[in-house]
Short mmCIF file of C-alpha atoms in Angstrom, two decimals:
data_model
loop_
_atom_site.label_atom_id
_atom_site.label_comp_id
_atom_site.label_asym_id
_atom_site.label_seq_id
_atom_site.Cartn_x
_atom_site.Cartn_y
_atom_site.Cartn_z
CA UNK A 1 26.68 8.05 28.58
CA UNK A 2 23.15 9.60 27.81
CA UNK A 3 21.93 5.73 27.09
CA UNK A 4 23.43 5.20 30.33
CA UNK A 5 21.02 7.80 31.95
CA UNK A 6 23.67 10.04 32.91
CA UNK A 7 21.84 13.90 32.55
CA UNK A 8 23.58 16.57 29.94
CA UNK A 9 25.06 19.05 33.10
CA UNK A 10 26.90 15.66 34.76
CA UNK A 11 28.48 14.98 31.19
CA UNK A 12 29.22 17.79 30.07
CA UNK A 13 30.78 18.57 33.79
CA UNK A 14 32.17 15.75 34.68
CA UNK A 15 32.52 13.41 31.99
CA UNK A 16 34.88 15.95 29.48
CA UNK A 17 37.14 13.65 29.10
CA UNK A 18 34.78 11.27 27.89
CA UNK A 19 33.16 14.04 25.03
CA UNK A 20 36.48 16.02 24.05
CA UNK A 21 35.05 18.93 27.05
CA UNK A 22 31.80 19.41 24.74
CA UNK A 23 29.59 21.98 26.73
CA UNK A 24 25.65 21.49 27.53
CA UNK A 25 24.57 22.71 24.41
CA UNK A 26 26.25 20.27 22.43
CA UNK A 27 25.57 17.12 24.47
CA UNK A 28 21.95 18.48 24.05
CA UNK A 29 22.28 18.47 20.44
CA UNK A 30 23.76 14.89 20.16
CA UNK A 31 20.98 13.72 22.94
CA UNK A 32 18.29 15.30 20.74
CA UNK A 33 19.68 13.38 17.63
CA UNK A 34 19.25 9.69 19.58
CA UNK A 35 16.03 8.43 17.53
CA UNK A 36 14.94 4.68 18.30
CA UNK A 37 14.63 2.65 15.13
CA UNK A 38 14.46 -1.31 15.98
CA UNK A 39 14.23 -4.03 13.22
CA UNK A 40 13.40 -7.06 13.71
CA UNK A 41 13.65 -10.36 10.96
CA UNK A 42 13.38 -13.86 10.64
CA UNK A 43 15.01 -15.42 7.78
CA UNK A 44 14.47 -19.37 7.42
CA UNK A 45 15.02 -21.98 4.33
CA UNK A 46 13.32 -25.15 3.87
CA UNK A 47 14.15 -28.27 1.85
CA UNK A 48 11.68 -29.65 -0.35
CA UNK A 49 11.82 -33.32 -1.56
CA UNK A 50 15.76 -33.90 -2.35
CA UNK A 51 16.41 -29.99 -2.72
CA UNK A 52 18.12 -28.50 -0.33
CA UNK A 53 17.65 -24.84 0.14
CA UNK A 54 14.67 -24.86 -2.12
CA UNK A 55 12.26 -22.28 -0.62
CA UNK A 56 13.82 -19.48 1.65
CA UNK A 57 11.49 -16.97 3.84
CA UNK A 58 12.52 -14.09 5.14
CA UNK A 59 10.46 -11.42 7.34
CA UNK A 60 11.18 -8.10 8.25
CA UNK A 61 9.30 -5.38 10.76
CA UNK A 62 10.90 -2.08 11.13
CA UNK A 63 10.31 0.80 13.68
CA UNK A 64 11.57 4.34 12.94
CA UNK A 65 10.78 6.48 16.08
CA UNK A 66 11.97 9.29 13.68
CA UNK A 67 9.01 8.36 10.82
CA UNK A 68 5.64 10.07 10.79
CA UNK A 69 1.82 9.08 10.87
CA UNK A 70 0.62 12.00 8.85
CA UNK A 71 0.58 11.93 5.21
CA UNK A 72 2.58 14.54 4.31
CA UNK A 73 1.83 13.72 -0.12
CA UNK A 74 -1.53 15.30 0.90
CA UNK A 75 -0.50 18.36 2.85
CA UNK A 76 2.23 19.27 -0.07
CA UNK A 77 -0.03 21.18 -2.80
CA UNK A 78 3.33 23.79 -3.28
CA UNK A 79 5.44 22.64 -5.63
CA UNK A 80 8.10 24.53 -3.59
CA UNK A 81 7.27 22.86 -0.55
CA UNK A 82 7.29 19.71 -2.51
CA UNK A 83 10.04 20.05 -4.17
CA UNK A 84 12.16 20.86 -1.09
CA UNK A 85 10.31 17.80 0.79
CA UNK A 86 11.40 15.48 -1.86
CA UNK A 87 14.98 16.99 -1.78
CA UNK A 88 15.86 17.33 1.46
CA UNK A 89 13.39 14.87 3.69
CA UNK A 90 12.01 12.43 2.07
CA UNK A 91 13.58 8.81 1.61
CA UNK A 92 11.66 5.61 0.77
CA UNK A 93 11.06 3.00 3.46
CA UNK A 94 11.98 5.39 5.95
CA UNK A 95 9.34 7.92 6.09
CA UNK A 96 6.73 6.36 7.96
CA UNK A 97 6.80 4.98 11.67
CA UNK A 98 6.01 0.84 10.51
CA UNK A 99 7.22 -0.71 7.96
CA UNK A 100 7.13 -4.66 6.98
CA UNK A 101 8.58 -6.65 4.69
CA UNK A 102 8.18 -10.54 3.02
CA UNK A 103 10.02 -12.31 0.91
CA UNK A 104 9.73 -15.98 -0.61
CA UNK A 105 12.07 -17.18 -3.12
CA UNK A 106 11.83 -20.52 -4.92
CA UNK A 107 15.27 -22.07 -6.26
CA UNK A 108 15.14 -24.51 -9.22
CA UNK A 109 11.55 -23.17 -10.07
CA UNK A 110 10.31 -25.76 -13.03
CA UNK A 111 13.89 -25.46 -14.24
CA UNK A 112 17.63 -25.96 -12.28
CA UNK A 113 18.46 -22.27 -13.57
CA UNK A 114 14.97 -20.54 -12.90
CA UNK A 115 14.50 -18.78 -9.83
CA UNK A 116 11.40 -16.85 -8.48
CA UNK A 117 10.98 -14.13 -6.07
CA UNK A 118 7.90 -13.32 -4.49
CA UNK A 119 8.35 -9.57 -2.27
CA UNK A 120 6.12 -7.07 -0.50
CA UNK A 121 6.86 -4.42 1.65
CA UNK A 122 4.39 -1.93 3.37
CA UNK A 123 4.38 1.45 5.09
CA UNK A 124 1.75 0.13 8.17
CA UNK A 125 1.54 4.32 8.94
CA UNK A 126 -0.06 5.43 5.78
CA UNK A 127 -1.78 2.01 4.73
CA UNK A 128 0.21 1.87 1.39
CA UNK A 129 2.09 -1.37 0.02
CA UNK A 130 3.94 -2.84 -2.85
CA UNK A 131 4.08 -6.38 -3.93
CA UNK A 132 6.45 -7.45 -6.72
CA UNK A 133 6.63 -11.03 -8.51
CA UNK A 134 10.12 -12.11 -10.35
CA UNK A 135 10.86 -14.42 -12.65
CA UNK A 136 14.88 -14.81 -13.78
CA UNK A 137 15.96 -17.75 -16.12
CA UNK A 138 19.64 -18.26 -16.59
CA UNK A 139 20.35 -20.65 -19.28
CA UNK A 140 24.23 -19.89 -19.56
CA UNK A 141 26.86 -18.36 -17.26
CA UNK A 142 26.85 -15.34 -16.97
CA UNK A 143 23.94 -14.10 -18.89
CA UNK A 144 19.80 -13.79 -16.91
CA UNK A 145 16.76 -13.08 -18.31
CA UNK A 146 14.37 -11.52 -15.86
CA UNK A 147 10.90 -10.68 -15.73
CA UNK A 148 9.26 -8.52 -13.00
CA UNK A 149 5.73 -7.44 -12.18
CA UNK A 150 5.26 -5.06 -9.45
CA UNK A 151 2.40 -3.75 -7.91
CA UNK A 152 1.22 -0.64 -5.86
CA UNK A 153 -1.58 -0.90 -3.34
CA UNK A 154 -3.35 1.61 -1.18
CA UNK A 155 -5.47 4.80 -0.82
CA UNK A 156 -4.26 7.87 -3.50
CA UNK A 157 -0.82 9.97 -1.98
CA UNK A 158 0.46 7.49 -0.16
CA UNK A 159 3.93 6.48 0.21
CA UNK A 160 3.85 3.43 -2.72
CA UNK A 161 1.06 5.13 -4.50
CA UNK A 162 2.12 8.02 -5.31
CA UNK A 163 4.91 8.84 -8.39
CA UNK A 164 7.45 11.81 -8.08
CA UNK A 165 8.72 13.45 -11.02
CA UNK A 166 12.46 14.16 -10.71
CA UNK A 167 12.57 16.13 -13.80
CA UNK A 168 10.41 19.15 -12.38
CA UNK A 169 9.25 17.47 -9.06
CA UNK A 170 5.79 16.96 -9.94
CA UNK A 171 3.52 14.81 -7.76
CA UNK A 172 1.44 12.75 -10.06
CA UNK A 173 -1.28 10.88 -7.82
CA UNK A 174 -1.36 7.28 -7.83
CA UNK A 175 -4.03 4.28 -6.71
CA UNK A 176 -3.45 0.64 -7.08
CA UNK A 177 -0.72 0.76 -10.38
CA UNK A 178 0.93 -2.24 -11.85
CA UNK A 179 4.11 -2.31 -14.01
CA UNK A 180 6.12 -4.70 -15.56
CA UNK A 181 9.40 -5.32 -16.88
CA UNK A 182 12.01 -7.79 -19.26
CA UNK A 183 15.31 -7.49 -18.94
CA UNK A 184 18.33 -9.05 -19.68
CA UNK A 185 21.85 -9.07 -18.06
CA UNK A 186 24.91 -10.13 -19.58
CA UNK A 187 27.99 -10.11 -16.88
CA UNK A 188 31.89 -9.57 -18.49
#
């Protein structure tokens, strides 16, 4: 009804049936609660030579009308306050307004059973990014060896530059990190 235009006195008036007789201050609530967020992707696969399915692109842009331009890492200098921020309203990918998101993976890389994944995603509000690179090999059923480089791009306290602490909510300050990683999986 409220996408519909319809104002909060007509619903909650004339439309009770419609809300289970919810009064104006509720149908306020709920209208206050209605927060755009769009995505839109683009997912496509290509075959090279005699492979079919070989490289596979996919795209991502996200909107959250709910996400925020400020940088609120660099306003947080209470642990308190940070610790409650990190508790109760933070959550990764959705705290800024812009987000993107690419990723390229390559089937039957040099090898039928080797695979690799080339990702990004960035938080367009606060200028921050991460890129990852993946390599998995899996030379019998059920068992992958995978290795992973991941980067972190962008000015210090930002969302991908920036490394909470869950043990005692620390904010340790971050600029342009790398990591890596081996790891095997066995499945029973």
């Amino acid at each position: 009804l409220l996408e519909g235009g319809s104002t909060v006195p007509f619903i909650s008036r004339y439309r009770k049936e419609a809300t289970g007789s919810l009064d104006e201050v509720a149908v306020t609530t709920i209208r206050d609660r209605l927060v755009p967020r769009v995505t839109a992707g683009f997912s496509r696969s290509f075959d090279v030579g005699d492979e079919q399915d070989k490289l596979m692109l996919n795209a991502e842009f996200y909107y959250n009308g709910a996400g925020y331009n400020d940088n609120m890492f660099e306003e947080l200098t209470d642990p308190a306050d940070l610790a409650l921020f990190v508790t109760d309203y933070y959550s990764s990918g959705d705290y800024g307004q812009y987000y993107g998101a690419l990723f390229l993976t390559v089937n039957k890389f040099i090898l039928n059973d080797m695979t690799l994944t080339l990702s990004g995603i960035g938080n367009f509000s606060d200028l921050s990014f991460m890129a990852a690179a993946e390599l998995a090999y899996s030379p019998v059923y059920n068992f992958t060896i995978t290795f992973s480089l991941i980067g972190y791009f962008g000015e210090n306290l930002r969302e991908y530059t920036v490394a909470l602490d869950p043990s005692d909510v620390s904010l340790t300050p971050g600029n342009n990190q790398l990591a890596a990683s081996l790891r095997c999986r066995v499945k029973f």
